[in-house]
XYZ file of C-alpha atoms in Angstrom:
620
model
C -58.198 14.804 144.495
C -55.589 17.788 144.203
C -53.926 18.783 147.341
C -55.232 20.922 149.578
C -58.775 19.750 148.328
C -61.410 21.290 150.391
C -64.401 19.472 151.631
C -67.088 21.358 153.040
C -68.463 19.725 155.850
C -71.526 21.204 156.001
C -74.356 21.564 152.896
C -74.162 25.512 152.611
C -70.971 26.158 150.818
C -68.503 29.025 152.406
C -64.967 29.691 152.408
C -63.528 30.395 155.906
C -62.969 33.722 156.752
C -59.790 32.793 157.856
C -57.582 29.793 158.003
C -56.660 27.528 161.016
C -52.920 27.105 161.072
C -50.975 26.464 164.170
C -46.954 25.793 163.756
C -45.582 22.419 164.114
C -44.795 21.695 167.970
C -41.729 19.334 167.329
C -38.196 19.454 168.656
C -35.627 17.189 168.485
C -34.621 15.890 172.028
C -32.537 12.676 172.952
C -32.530 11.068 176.310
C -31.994 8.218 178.845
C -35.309 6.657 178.936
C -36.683 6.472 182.427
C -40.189 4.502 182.870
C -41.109 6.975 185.931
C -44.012 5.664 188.315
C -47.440 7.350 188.051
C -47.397 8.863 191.092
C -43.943 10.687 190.821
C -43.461 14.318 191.112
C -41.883 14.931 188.053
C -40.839 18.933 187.586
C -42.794 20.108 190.212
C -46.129 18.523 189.361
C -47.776 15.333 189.990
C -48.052 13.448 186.653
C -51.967 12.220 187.992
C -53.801 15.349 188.872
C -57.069 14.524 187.170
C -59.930 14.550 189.433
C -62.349 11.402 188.851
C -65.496 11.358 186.673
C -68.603 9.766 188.444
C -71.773 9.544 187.467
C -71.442 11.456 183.697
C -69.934 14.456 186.399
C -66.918 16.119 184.016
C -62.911 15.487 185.243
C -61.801 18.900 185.310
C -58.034 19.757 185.100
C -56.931 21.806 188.016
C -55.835 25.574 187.879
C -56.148 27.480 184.347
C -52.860 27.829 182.696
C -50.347 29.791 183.968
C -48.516 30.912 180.505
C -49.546 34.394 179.341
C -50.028 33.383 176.082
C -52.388 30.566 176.931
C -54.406 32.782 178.784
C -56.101 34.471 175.835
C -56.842 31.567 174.326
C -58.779 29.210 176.863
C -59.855 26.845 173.846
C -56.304 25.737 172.892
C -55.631 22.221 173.443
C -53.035 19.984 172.813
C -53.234 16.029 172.988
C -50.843 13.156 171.520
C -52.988 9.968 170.753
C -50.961 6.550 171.201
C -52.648 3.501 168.727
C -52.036 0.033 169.597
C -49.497 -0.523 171.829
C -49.173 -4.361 172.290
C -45.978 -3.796 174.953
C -44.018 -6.822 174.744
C -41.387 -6.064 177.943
C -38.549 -8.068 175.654
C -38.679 -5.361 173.022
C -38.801 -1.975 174.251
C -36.628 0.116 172.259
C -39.601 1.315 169.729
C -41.424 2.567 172.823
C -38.442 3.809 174.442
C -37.942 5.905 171.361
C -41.632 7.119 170.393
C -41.583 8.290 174.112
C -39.222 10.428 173.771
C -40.736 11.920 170.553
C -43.897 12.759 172.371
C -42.488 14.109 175.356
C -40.598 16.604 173.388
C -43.851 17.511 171.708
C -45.740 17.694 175.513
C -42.581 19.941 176.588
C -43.198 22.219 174.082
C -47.192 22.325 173.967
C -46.667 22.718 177.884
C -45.223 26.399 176.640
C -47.555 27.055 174.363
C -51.216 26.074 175.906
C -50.462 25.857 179.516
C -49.868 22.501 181.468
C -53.495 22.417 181.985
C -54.420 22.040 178.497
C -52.487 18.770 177.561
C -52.966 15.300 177.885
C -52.154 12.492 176.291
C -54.709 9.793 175.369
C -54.383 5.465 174.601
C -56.951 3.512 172.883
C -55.963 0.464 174.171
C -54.656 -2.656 173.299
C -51.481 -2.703 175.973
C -50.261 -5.857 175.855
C -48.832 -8.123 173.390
C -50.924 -11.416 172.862
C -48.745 -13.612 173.115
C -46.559 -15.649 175.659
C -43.968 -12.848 176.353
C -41.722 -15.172 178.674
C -42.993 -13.309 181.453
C -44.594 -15.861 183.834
C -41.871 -18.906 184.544
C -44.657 -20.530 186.493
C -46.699 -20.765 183.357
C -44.910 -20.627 179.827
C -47.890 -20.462 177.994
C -49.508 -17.301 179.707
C -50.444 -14.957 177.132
C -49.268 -11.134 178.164
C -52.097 -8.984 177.108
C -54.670 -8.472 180.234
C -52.707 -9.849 183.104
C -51.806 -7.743 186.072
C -47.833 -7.257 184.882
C -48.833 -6.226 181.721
C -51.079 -3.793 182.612
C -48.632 -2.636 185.637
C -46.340 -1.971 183.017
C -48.395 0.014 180.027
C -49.096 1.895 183.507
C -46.014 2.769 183.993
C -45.092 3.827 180.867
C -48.332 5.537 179.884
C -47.529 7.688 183.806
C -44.056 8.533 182.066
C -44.541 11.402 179.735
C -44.654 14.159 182.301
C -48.324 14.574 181.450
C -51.668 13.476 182.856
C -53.232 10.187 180.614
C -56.115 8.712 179.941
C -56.857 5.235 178.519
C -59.303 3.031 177.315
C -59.577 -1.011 176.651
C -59.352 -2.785 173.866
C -59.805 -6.065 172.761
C -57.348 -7.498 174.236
C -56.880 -6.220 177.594
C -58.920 -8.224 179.420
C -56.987 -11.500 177.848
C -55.608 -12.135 181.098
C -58.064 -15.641 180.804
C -55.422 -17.701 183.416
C -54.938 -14.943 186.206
C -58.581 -14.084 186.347
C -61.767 -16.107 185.529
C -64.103 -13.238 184.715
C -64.172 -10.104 182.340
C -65.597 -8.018 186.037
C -62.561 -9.253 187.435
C -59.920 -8.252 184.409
C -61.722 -5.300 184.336
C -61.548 -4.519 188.180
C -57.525 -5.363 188.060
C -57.531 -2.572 184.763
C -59.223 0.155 186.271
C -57.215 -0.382 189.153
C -53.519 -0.707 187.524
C -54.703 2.698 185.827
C -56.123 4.479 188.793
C -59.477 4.774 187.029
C -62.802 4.489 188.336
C -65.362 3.706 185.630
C -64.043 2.345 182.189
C -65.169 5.181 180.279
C -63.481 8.613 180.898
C -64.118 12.241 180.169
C -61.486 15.654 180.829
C -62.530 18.687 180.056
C -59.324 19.406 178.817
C -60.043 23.149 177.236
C -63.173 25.471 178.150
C -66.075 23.708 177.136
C -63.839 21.305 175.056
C -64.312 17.588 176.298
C -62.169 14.300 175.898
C -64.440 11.266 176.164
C -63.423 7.790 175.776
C -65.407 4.654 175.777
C -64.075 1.223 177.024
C -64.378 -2.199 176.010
C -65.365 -4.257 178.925
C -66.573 -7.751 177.746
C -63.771 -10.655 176.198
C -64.843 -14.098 177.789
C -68.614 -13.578 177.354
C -68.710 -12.254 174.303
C -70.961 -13.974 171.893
C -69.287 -14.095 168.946
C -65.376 -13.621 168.607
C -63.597 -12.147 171.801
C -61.889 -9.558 169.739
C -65.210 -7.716 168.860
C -65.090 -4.301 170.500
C -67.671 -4.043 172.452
C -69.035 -1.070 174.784
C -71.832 -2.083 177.328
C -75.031 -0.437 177.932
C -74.002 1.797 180.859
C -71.406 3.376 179.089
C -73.830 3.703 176.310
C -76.192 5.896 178.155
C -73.858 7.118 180.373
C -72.810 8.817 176.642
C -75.877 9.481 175.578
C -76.841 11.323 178.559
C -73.488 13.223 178.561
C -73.969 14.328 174.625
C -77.544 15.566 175.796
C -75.947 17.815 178.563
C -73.874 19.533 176.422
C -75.329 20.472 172.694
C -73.050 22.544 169.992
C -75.654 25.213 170.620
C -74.120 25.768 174.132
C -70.407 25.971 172.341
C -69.697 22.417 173.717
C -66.845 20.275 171.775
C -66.419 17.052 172.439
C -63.653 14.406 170.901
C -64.205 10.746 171.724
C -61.394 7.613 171.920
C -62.790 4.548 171.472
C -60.225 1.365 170.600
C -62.191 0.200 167.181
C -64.035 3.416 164.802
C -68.313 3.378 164.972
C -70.139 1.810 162.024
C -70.268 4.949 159.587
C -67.300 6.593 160.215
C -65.984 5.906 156.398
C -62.567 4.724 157.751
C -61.240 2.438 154.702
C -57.929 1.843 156.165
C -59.773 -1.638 157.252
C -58.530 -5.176 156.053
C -60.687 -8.099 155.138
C -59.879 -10.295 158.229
C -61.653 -7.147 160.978
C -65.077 -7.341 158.685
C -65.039 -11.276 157.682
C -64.759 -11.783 161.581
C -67.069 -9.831 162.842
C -64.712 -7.343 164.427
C -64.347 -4.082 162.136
C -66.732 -2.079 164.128
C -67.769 -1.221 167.415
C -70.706 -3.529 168.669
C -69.956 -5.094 165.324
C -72.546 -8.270 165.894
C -75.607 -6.272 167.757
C -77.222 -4.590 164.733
C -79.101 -2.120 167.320
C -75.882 -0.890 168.967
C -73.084 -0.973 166.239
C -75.135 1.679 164.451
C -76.170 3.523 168.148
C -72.877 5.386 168.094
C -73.430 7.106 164.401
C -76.845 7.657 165.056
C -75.203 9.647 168.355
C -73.014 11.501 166.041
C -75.659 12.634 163.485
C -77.809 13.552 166.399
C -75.246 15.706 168.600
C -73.307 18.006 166.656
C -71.093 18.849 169.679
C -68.903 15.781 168.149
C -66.292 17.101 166.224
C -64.073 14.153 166.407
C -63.637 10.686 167.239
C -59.839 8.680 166.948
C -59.739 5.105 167.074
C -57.144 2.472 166.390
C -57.400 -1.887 165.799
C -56.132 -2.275 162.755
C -52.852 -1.255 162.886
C -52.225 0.752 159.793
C -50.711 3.626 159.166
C -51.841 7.329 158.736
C -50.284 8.319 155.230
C -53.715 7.488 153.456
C -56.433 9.998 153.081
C -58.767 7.444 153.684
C -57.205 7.156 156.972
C -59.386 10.511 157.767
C -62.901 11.064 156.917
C -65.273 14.089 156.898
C -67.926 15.003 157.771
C -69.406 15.463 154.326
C -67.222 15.159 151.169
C -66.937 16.855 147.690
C -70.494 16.150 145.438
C -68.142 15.096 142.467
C -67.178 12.499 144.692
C -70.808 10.625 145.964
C -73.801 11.175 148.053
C -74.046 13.026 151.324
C -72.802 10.609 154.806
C -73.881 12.314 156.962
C -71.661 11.836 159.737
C -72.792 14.693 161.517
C -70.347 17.552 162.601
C -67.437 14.534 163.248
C -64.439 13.800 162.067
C -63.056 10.493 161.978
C -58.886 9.741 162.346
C -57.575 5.856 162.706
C -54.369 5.881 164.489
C -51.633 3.756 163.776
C -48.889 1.963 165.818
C -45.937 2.739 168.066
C -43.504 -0.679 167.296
C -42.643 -1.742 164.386
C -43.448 -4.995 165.254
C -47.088 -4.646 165.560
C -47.286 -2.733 161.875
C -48.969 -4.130 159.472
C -47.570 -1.739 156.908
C -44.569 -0.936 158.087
C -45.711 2.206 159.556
C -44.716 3.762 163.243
C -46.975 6.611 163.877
C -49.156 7.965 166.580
C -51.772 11.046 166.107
C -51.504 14.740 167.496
C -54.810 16.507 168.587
C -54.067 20.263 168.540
C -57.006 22.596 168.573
C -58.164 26.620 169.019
C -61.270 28.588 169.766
C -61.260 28.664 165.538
C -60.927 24.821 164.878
C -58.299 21.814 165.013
C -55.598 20.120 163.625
C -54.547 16.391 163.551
C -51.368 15.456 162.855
C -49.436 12.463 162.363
C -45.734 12.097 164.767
C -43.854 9.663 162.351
C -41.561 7.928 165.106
C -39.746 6.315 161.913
C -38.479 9.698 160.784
C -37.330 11.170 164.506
C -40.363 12.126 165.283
C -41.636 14.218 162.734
C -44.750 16.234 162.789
C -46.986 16.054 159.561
C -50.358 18.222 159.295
C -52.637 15.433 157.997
C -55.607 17.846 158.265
C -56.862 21.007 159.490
C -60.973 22.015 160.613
C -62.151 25.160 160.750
C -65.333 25.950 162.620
C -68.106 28.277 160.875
C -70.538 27.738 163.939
C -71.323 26.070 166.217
C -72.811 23.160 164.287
C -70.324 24.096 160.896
C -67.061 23.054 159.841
C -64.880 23.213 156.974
C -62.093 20.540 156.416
C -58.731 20.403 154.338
C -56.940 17.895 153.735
C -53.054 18.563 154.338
C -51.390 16.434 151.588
C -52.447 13.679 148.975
C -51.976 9.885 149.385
C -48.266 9.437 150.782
C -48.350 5.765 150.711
C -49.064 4.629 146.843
C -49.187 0.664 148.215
C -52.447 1.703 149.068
C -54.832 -0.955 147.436
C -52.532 -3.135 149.583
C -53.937 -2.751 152.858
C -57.158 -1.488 152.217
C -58.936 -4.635 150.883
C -62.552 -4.230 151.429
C -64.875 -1.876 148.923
C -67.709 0.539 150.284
C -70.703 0.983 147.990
C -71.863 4.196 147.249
C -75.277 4.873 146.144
C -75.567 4.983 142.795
C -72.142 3.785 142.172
C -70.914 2.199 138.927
C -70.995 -1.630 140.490
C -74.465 -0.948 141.911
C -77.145 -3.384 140.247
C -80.541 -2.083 140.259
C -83.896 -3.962 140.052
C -83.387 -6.767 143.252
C -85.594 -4.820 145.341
C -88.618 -4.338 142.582
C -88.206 -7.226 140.170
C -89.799 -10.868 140.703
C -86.346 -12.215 139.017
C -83.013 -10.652 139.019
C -79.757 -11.734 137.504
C -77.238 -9.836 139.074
C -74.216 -11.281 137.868
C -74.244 -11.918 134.108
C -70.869 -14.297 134.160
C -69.615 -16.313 136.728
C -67.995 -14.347 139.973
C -64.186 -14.215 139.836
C -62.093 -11.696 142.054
C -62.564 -8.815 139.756
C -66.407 -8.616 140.505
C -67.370 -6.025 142.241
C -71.452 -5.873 142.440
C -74.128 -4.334 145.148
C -77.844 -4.526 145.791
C -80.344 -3.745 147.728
C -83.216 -6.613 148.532
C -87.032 -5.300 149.436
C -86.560 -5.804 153.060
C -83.503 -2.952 152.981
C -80.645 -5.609 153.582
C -77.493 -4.772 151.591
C -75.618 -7.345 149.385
C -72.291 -6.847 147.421
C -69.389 -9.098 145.928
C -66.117 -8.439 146.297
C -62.804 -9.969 146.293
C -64.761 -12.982 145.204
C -66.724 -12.720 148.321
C -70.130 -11.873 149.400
C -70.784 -9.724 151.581
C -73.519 -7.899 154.014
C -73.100 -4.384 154.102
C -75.039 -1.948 156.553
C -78.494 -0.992 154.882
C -77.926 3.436 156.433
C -74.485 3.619 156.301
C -73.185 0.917 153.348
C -70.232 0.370 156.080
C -69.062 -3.522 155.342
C -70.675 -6.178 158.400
C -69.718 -9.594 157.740
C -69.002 -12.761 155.027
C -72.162 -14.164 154.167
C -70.136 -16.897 151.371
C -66.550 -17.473 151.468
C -64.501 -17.457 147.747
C -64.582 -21.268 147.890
C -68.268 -21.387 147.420
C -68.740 -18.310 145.371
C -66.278 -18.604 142.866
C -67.168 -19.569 139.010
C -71.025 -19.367 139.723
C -73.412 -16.483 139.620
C -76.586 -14.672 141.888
C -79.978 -14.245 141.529
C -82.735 -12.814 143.481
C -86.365 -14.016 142.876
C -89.611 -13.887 145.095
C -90.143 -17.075 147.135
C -93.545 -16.033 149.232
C -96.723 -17.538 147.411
C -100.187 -15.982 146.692
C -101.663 -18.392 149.685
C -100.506 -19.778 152.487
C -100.448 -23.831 151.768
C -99.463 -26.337 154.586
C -98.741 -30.188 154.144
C -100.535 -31.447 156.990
C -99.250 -34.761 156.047
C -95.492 -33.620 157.007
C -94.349 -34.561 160.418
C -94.127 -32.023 162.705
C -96.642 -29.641 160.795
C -99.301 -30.477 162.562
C -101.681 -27.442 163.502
C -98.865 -24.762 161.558
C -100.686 -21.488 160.461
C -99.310 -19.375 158.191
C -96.402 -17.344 158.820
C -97.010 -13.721 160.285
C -96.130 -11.348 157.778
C -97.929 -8.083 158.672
C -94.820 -6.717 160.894
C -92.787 -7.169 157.437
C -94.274 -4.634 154.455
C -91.608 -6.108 151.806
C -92.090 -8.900 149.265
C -90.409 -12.822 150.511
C -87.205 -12.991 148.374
C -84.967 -15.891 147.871
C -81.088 -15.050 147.415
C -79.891 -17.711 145.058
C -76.320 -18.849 143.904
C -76.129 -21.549 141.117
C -74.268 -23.021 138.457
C -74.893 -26.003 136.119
C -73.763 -28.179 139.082
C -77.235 -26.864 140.679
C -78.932 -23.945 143.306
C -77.917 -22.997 146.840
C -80.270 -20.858 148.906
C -78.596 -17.770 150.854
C -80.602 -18.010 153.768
C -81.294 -15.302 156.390
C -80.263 -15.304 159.957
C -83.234 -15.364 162.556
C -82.697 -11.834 163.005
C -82.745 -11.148 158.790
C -79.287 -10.461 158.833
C -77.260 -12.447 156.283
C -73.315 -12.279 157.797
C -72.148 -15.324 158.835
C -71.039 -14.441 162.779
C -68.725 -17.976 162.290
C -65.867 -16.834 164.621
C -67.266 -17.713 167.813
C -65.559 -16.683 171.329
C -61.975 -16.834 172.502
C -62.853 -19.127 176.011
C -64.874 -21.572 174.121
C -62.831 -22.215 171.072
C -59.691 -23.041 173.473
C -62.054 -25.592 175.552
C -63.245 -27.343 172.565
C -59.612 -27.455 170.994
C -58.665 -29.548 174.712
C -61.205 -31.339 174.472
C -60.077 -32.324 170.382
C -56.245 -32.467 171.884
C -57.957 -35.116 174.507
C -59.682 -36.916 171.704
C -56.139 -37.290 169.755
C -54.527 -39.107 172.217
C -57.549 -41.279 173.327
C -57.105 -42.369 169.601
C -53.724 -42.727 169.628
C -53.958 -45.371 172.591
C -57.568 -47.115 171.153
C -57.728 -46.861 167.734
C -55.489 -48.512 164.909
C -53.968 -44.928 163.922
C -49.574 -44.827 164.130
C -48.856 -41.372 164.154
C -50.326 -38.271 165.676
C -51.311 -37.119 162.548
C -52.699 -39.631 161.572
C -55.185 -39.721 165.112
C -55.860 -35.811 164.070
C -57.681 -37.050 160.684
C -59.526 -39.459 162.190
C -60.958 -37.120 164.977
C -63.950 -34.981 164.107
C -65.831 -32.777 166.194
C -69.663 -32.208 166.270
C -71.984 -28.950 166.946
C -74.991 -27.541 167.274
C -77.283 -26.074 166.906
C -78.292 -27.828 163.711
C -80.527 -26.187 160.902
C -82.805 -28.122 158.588
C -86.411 -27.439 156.681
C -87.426 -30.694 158.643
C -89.827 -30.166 160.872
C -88.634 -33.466 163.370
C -85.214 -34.210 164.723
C -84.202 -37.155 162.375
C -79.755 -36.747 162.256
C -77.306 -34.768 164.453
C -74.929 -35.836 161.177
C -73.247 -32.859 159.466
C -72.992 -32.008 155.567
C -69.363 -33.137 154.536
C -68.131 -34.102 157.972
C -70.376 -37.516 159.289
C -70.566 -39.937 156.867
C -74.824 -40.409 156.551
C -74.921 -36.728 156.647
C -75.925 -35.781 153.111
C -78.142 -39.161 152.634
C -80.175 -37.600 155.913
C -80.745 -34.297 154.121
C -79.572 -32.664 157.294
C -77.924 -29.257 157.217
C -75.185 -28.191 159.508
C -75.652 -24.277 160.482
């Protein structure tokens, strides 16, 4: 892509009639850093002035700005975004610093778009998790989701002169040995931030809205605690906001949300977020992680949406997406009217590419900016991108500059099919047998398919994969490298002409055939084989195929007590010397099991109890 490549984000090609370009805000301050409360009159003005939002009513900012030159532009806007912050209160020198580059920024927006008209906005993710020595009464405490840590990201977040809004992330309700419920974690948030729902919304311009959505569940999650996920009230409570104000009206709306919406076409992911279940929001519900896409192709008020999570930088173009992209480059997204921005990190220490950076929201009556403050390089203010609205339901997007960090492949580890791409394998869905991979899987295949039922297959990395049948957006492992590697795939059809039942079986007695008039598509069988011989793929209940292994945070550290309690019953009853030796000869059991059986015969476990394999019994 040459720089400056323009992507039309809508189908009817046309050039702007004029361009969006609004100077750099930056200046180079230095101060004592001063963590002031949030409460303190700072300047003349009281840094929490927001009035609450209840019941989908809109927060509304006060007085209209009092600059003359704000004045004739009532759209202009200007908002810093902080990613992760992960505070650990040993090592605040990075914060002290970025700080100071943002309130130079706010100082000067402040001049520019009145004090009304700037905020500043966190997705989350306060507190380091990790034992921060900050509890002498209990030395293994993590940080992240207590009461101190989120007393402090309060005070720091009510430090920038500047009214702020924030939002939870995975982790900040990790406070598991101060409080025994996510409702209570989540009371002692909202509290420590002087919020009353989790979800916010400012109008922060005229009809220009900042909406953030919180995640509010950690010990009873399902799955893994570090999912994202946004309850059902705040889902409606969205939906029913989006509905109240449509583009058509001249409504604009930017959302915050910790982790980016299934579909946004953010590729500045790593392999760990999608192999556990944790890349999007509502990752594991297939209903709700693609809700929030479905929004955005539905409301075209939507014109942006910044997340965080995976702590990588912003010097990627891939760390932006648009709504639509070049036709020399794939198929259509649709994503709507929204564009999509992952934010990076404040400390160095919570980088995973070495990258400081937080994001810069700065927008007009004609479009918006973002922008990327690089707190490695004093500060600096980089135009990533610039949007320029057509209409009300039209945009046209330009990217600012190409690739900036060339370690790309790096950091981005997971590939996104494209329809019609060159590692696509056609025929899966149609044809009674399909090879898909001629030779044996090593890391450098990269394959796709589609099965008759719609699910979406791929390997990569020497993985498999389950990728999202409307948006191709990576969900989950479905076989690890270990079992994958050296063999091959095929797909054939499994369902036969008649229904035939062994009434002789135990436990078969009175089956009927199984219901297959809610399902149109042919019974397929996903196999992987070698000489060595044939293992089925098989579905989830639901039909998914991801493996959602990574189970929750809570339960994990009760069954790894339980194993620690096992280990030294063995070490006092059993003929083992060392420690180590107790840990090999301690296995753990679980359930629920899986077999073809129709009777429980074995609770024993493939390659873990002894009789296991001799059963035929199949661990899930």
């Amino acid at each position: 892509m040459s720089t400056l490549a323009v992507v039309l984000l809508s189908l009817l090609a046309a050039t702007p009639s004029a361009a969006f370009v609004q100077p750099a805000l930056f200046s180079s301050t230095s101060a004592t850093v001063r963590f002031a409360s949030k409460k303190e009159v700072t300047n003349g003005e009281v840094t929490r002035t927001k009035k609450k939002d209840t019941n989908g009513e809109v927060a509304v900012n006060g007085n209209a700005a009092t600059n003359g030159e704000a004045s004739k532009d009532p759209y202009s806007f200007i908002v810093p975004i902080l990613g992760d912050l992960h505070i650990d209160p040993r090592k605040m020198e990075d914060y002290s610093i970025g700080r100071e580059h943002v309130k130079s920024i706010i100082k000067d927006a402040k001049s520019k778009v009145g004090n009304d008209n700037v905020a500043l906005v966190s997705l989350g993710d306060l507190g380091e998790s990790k034992n921060c020595d900050h509890n002498p009464d209990n030395p293994f405490e993590l940080f992240a989701g207590t009461s101190k840590c989120h007393t402090i990201a309060a005070d720091f977040l009510g430090s920038f002169d500047v009214p702020y809004e924030v939002i939870g992330g995975n982790h900040d309700l990790e406070g598991i040995d101060e409080f025994d419920s996510d409702a209570r974690n989540l009371r002692n948030f909202l509290k420590c931030h002087d919020k009353e729902t989790p979800q916010f919304c400012r109008e922060i311009a005229e009809k220009t809205l900042l909406v953030g959505l919180c995640s509010t569940i950690f010990r009873e999650a399902t799955y893994t605690s570090h999912e994202v996920i946004i309850d059902d009230e705040q889902i409606r409570w969205f939906e029913d906001l989006l509905k109240s104000r449509p583009a058509e009206d001249g409504w604009k709306i930017f959302v915050f949300s910790h982790a980016p919406p299934n579909g946004s076409g953010i590729r500045i992911i790593q392999e760990n977020h999608v192999v556990n279940g944790c890349c999007w929001l509502n990752h594991s519900s297939e209903k709700n992680c693609r809700k929030f896409i479905e929004l955005v192709r539905e409301h075209r008020c939507i014109k942006g949406w910044f997340s965080g999570h995976f702590h990588l930088g912003q010097d990627y173009q891939d760390s932006i997406t648009f709504p639509t992209i070049d036709p020399s480059e794939g198929p259509y997204p649709n994503r709507g009217s929204c564009v999509f921005a992952q934010t990076s990190v404040m400390r160095a220490g919570t980088s995973r590419d070495g990258r400081q950076q937080s994001r810069l929201l700065r927008g007009t009556k004609d479009g918006f900016e973002i922008c990327t403050i690089d707190h490695k390089n004093d500060g600096k203010v980089r135009v990533d991108a610039t949007i320029t609205y057509r209409d009300d339901n039209h945009e046209v997007g330009v990217y600012a500059h190409e690739d900036e960090a060339y370690e790309h492949d790096n950091y981005f580890k997971v590939y996104q099919p494209q329809v019609d791409d060159h590692a696509y394998v056609c025929g899966a869905e149609d044809e009674e047998l399909c090879m898909l991979t001629p030779d044996p899987i090593t890391d450098e295949t990269v394959a796709w398919w589609k099965l008759s039922c719609g699910r979406v297959l791929g390997i990569v990395n020497g993985m498999m994969l389950e990728f999202d049948k409307s948006t191709l957006a990576p969900l989950g492992l479905v076989m690890s490298h270990d079992e994958l590697a050296g063999k091959q795939v095929a797909i054939i059809d499994s369902g036969l002409e008649e229904c035939m039942i062994n009434f002789e079986e135990d436990g078969m007695d009175g089956a009927d055939c199984a219901d297959t008039e809610q399902d149109d598509s042919r019974e397929q069988a996903v196999l992987v084989f070698d000489d060595d011989g044939v293992t089925v793929v098989q579905p989830n209940d639901d039909g998914s195929y991801w493996r959602k292994i990574v189970r929750n945070k809570i339960a994990r550290m009760k069954e790894r007590r339980r194993e620690k309690a096992a280990v030294e019953f063995a070490q006092m009853f059993l003929p083992v010397r060392t420690e180590e030796e107790a840990k090999q000869k301690t296995l753990s059991t679980w359930g629920p099991y899986t077999t073809t059986s129709g009777v429980a015969k074995s609770t024993g476990v493939e390659g873990i109890t002894k009789k296991a394999k001799e059963l035929n019994v199949y661990s899930s």
